[in-house]
Short mmCIF file of C-alpha atoms in Angstrom, two decimals:
data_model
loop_
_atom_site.label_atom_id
_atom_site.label_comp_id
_atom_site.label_asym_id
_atom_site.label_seq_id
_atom_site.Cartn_x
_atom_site.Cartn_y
_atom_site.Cartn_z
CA UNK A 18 -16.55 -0.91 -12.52
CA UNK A 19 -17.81 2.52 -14.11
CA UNK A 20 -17.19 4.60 -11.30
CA UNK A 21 -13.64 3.39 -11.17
CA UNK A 22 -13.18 5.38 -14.94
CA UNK A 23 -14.20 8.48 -13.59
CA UNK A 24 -12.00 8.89 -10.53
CA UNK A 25 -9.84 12.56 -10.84
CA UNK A 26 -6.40 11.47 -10.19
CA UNK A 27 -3.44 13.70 -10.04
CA UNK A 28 -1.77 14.44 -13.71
CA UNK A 29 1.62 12.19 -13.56
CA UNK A 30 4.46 14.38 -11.88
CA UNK A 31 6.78 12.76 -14.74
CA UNK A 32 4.98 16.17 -16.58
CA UNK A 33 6.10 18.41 -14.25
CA UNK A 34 9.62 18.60 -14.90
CA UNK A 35 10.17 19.05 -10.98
CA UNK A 36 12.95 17.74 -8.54
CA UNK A 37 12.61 14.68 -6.42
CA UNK A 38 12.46 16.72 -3.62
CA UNK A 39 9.29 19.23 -4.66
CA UNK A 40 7.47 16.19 -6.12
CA UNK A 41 7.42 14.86 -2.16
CA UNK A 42 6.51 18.09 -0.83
CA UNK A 43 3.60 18.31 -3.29
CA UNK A 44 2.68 14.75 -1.76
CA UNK A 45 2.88 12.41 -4.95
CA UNK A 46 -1.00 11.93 -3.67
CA UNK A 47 -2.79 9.74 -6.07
CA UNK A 48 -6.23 10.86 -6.21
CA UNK A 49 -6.35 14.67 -7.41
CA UNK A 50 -9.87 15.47 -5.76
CA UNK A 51 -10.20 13.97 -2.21
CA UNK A 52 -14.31 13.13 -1.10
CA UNK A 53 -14.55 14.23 2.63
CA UNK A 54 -18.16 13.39 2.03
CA UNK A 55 -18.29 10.10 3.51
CA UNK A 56 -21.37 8.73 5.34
CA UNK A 57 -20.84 10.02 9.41
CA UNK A 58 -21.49 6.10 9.89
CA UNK A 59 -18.44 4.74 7.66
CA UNK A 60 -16.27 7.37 8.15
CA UNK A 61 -14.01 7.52 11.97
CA UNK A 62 -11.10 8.44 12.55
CA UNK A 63 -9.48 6.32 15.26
CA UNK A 64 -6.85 6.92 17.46
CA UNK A 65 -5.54 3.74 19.98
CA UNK A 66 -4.05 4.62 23.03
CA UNK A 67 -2.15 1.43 23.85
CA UNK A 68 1.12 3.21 23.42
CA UNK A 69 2.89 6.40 22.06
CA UNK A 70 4.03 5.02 19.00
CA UNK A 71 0.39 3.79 18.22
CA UNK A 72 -0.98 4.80 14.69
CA UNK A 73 -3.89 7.29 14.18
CA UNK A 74 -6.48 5.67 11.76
CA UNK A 75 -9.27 6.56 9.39
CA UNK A 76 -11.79 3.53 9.10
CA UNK A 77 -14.21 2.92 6.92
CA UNK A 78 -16.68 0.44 8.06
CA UNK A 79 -18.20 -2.56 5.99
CA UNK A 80 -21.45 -1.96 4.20
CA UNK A 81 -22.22 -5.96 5.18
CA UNK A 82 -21.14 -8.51 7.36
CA UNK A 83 -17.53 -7.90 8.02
CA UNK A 84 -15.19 -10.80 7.16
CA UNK A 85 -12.37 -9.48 5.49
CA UNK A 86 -10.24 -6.25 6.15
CA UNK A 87 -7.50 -4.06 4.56
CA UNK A 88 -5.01 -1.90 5.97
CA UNK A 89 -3.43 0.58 3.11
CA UNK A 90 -0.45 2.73 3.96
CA UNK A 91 -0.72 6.33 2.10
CA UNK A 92 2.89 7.78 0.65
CA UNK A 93 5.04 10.15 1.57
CA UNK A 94 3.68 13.87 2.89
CA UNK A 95 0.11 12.35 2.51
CA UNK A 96 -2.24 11.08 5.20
CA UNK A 97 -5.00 8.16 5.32
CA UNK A 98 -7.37 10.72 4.21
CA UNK A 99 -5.47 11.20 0.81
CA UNK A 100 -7.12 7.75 -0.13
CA UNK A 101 -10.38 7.91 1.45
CA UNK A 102 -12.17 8.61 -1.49
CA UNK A 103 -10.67 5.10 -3.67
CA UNK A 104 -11.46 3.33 -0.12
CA UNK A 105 -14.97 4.25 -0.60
CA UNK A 106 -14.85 3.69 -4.19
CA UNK A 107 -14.00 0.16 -3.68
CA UNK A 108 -16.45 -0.05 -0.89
CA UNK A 109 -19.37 0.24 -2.59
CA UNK A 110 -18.50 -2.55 -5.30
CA UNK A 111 -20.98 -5.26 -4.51
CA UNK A 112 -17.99 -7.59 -4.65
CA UNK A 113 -16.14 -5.46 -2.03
CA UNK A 114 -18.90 -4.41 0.42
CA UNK A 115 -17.48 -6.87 3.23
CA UNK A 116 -14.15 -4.85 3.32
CA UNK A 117 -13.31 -2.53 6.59
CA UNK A 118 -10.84 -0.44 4.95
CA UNK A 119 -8.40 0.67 7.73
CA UNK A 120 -6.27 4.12 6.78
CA UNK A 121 -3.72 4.82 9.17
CA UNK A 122 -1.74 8.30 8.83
CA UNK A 123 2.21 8.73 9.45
CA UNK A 124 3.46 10.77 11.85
CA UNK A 125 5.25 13.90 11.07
CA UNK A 126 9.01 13.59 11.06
CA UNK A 127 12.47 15.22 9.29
CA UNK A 128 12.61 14.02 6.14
CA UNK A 129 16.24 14.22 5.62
CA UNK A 130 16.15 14.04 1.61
CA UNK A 131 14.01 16.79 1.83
CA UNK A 132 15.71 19.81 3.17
CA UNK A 133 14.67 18.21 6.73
CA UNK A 134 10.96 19.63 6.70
CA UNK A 135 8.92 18.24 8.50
CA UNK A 136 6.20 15.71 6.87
CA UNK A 137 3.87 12.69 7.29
CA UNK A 138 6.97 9.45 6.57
CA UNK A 139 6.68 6.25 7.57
CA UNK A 140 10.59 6.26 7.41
CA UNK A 141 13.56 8.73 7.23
CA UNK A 142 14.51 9.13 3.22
CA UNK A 143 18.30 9.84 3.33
CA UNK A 144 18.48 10.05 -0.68
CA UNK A 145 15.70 9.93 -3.30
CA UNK A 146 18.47 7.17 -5.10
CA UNK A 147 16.49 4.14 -3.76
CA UNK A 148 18.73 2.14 -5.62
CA UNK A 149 22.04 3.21 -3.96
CA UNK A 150 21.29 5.37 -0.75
CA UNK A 151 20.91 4.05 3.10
CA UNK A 152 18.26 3.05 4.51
CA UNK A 153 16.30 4.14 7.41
CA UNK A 154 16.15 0.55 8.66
CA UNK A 155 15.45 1.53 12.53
CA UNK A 156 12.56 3.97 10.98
CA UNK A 157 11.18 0.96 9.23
CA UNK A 158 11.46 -1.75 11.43
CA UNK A 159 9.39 0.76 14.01
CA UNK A 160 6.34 1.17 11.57
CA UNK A 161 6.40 -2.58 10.57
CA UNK A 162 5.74 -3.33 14.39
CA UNK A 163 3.21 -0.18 14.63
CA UNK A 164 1.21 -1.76 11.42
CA UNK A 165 2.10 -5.55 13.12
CA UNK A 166 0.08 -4.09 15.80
CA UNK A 167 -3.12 -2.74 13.44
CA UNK A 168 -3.40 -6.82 12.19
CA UNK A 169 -3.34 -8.25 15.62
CA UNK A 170 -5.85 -6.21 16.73
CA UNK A 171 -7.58 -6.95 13.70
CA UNK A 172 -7.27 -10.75 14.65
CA UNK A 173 -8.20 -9.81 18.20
CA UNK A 174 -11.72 -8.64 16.74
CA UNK A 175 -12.34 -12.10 15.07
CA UNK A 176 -10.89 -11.38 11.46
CA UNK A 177 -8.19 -14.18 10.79
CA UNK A 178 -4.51 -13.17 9.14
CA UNK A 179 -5.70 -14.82 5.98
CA UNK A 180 -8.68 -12.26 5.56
CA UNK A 181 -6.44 -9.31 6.20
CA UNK A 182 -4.36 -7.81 2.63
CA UNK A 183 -1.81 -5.20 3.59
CA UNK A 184 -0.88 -2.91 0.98
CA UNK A 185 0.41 1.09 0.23
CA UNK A 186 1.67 3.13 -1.97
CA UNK A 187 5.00 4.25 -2.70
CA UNK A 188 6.65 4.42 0.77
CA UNK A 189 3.79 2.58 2.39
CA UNK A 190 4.35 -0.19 -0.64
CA UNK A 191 7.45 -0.30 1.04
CA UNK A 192 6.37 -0.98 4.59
CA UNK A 193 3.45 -3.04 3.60
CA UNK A 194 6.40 -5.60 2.05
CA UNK A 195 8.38 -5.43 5.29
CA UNK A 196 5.26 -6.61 7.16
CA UNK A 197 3.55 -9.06 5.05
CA UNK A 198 6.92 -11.03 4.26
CA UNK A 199 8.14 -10.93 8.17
CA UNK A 200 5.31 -11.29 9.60
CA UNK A 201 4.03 -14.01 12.10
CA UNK A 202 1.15 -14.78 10.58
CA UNK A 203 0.61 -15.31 6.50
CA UNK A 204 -1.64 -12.97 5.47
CA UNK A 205 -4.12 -12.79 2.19
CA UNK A 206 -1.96 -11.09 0.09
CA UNK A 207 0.54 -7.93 0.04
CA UNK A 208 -0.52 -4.51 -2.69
CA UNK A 209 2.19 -2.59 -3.66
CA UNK A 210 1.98 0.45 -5.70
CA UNK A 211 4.60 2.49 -6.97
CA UNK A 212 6.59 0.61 -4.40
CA UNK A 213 10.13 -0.97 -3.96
CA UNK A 214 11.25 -3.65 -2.15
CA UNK A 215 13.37 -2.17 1.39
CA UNK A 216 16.09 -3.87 3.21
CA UNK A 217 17.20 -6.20 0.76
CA UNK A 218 20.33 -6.47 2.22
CA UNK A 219 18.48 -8.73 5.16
CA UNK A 220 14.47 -9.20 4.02
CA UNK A 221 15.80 -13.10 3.44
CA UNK A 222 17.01 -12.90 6.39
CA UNK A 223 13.85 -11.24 7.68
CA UNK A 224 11.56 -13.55 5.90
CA UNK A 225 8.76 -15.64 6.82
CA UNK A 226 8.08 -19.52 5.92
CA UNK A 227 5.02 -18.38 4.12
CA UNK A 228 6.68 -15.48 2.54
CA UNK A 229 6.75 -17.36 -1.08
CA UNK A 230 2.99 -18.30 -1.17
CA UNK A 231 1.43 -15.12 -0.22
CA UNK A 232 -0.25 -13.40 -3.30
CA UNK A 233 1.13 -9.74 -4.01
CA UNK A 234 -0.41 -7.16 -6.27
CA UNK A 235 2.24 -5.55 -7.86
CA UNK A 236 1.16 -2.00 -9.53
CA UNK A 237 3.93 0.31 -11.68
CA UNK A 238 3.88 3.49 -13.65
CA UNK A 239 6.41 2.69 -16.62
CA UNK A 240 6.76 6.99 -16.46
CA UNK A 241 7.28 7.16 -13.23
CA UNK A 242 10.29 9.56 -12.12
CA UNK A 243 10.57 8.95 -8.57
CA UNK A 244 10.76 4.72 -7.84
CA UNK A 245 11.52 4.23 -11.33
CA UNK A 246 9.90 1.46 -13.29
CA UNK A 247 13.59 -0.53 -13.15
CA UNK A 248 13.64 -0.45 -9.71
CA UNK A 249 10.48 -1.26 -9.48
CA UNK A 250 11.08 -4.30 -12.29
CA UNK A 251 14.05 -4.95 -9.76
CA UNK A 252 12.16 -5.65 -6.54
CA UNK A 253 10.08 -7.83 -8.30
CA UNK A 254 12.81 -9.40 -9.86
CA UNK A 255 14.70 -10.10 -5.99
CA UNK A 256 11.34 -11.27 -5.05
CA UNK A 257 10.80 -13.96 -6.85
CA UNK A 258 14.90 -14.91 -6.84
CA UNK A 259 15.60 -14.38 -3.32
CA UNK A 260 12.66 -15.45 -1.82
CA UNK A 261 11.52 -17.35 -4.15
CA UNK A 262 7.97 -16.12 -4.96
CA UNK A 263 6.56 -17.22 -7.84
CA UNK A 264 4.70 -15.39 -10.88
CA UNK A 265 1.46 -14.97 -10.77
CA UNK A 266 -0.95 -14.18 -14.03
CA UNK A 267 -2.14 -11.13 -14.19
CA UNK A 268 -5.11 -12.15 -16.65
CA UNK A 269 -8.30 -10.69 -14.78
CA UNK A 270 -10.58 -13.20 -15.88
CA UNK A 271 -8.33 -15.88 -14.75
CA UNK A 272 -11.02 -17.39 -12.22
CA UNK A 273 -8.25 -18.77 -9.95
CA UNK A 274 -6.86 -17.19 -6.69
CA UNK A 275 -3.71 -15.82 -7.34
CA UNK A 276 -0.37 -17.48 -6.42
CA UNK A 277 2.48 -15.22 -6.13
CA UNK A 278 3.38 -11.87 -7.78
CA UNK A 279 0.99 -10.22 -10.27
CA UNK A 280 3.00 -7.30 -11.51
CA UNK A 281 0.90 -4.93 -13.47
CA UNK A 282 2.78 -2.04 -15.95
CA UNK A 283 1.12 0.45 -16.86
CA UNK A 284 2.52 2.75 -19.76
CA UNK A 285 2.04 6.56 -19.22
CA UNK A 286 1.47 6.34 -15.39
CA UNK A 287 3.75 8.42 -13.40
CA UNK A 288 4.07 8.18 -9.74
CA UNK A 289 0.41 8.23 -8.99
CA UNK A 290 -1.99 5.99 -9.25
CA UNK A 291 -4.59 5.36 -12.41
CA UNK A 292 -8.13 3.75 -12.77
CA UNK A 293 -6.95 0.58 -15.42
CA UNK A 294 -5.18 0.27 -12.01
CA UNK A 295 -7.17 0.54 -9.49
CA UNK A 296 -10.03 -2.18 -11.31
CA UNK A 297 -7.06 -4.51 -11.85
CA UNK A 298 -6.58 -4.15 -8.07
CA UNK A 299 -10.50 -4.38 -7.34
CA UNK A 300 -10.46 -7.77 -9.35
CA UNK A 301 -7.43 -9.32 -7.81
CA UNK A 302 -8.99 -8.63 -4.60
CA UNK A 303 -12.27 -9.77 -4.91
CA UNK A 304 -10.14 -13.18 -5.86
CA UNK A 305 -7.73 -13.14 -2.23
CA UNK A 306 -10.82 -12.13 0.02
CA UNK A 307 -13.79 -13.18 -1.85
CA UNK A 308 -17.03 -12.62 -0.29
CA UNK A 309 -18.06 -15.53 2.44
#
């Protein structure tokens, strides 16, 4: 749990007195030093060719027997790369080593909130008002099936839906949500950081039958400018009301796998991501894929 303390991350953008707009092009990334260093062995980048919309991946490979895996969805004008180095952090945690960390990177589209340039989304933003503005919901729905794809291959390989925790930050919180609560299969939990909950307007709709037991790991800045801690308090909020998931504790030393929604505040913490964070993360999943 040390090394987890001395991670650089980026200083919260809520200090920069910037717009919506120039936070996203200076990719809200959460770790402020990236490690390209990883061992040739754990570190390749993977590219399926089973369609055109198929997702480019970096993977990082188990240290031990591999029985569990997790697919995490970077932000906005970032790439899987821009979380390599907590991938690899988490990785070598002798609780974690079982992990295959899967990193897939966005394509580059417009990005219509902003200016139109051209960046790595996972969805069209129309207006950083996530509260109020449209949604991209054709943009979404076309990732959801892209990451849909990731986990079946996953399952193809002998790793069962309930070993598999989808999770991302920010805009890929937002995706991972879509997935994990629509998808086929229940999976062993859902990580959101920085996130929000999409589509509300259909997601019960949308919904699984297992979409109220499946643990999710809910992570917010209370600073944070962009998906404002409301919002985020919000989506949590429709969550357990709409589709009835329950609340989880968030007591680390709570011995018992999780049940429902652990949200986790953190005061100070902008739109970026923080090491009291990141261990309560390690913890919770150490609890929904434990070592076998």
């Amino acid at each position: 749990m040390g090394l987890v303390t001395t991670l650089p991350l980026r200083a919260s953008v809520s200090d920069s007195g910037s717009s919506p707009a120039s936070l996203i092009a200076d990719r809200c990334a959460p770790p402020q030093t990236v490690s390209r260093g990883f061992p040739t062995a754990a570190r390749r980048a993977f590219a399926t060719m089973a369609s055109a919309s198929s997702l480019q991946t970096l993977i990082l490979d188990p240290l031990t027997q591999h029985t569990a895996t997790v697919v995490f969805l970077h932000g906005l004008g970032d790439t899987g790369h821009g979380w390599g180095s907590v991938a690899e952090l988490f990785r070598r945690d002798p609780g974690l080593q079982h992990i295959k960390w899967i990193l897939p990177h966005a394509p580059n589209i417009k990005v219509t909130a902003n200016f139109g340039q051209k960046m790595p989304a996972w969805f069209d933003i129309l207006s950083f008002d996530f509260d109020n503005a449209v949604e991209d919901e054709d943009g979404m729905l076309h990732t959801v099936e892209s990451v849909s794809r990731l986990i079946r291959q996953e399952g193809e390989s002998g790793i069962s839906s309930g070993r598999i925790v989808i999770g991302g930050f920010s805009q890929g919180a937002a995706i991972s949500l879509l997935t994990g609560l629509s998808g086929a299969s229940k999976l062993a939990g859902i990580v959101s950081l920085s996130g929000w909950t999409p589509l509300r307007h259909k997601l019960k709709a949308m919904r699984a039958d297992h979409a109220s037991s499946i643990p999710v790991f809910w992570g917010h800045g209370i600073s944070d400018p962009l998906v404002t801690y409301p919002l985020g308090v919000a989506s949590v909020e429709f969550l357990k009301s709409e589709l009835g998931l329950p609340t989880a504790s968030v007591d680390t030393a709570d011995a018992e796998p999780p049940n429902g929604i652990a949200f986790h505040s953190y005061r100070g913490l902008g739109h970026s991501s923080a090491p009291e964070e990141l261990a309560d993360l390690m913890h919770w999943l150490k609890k929904v894929i434990p070592k076998q």
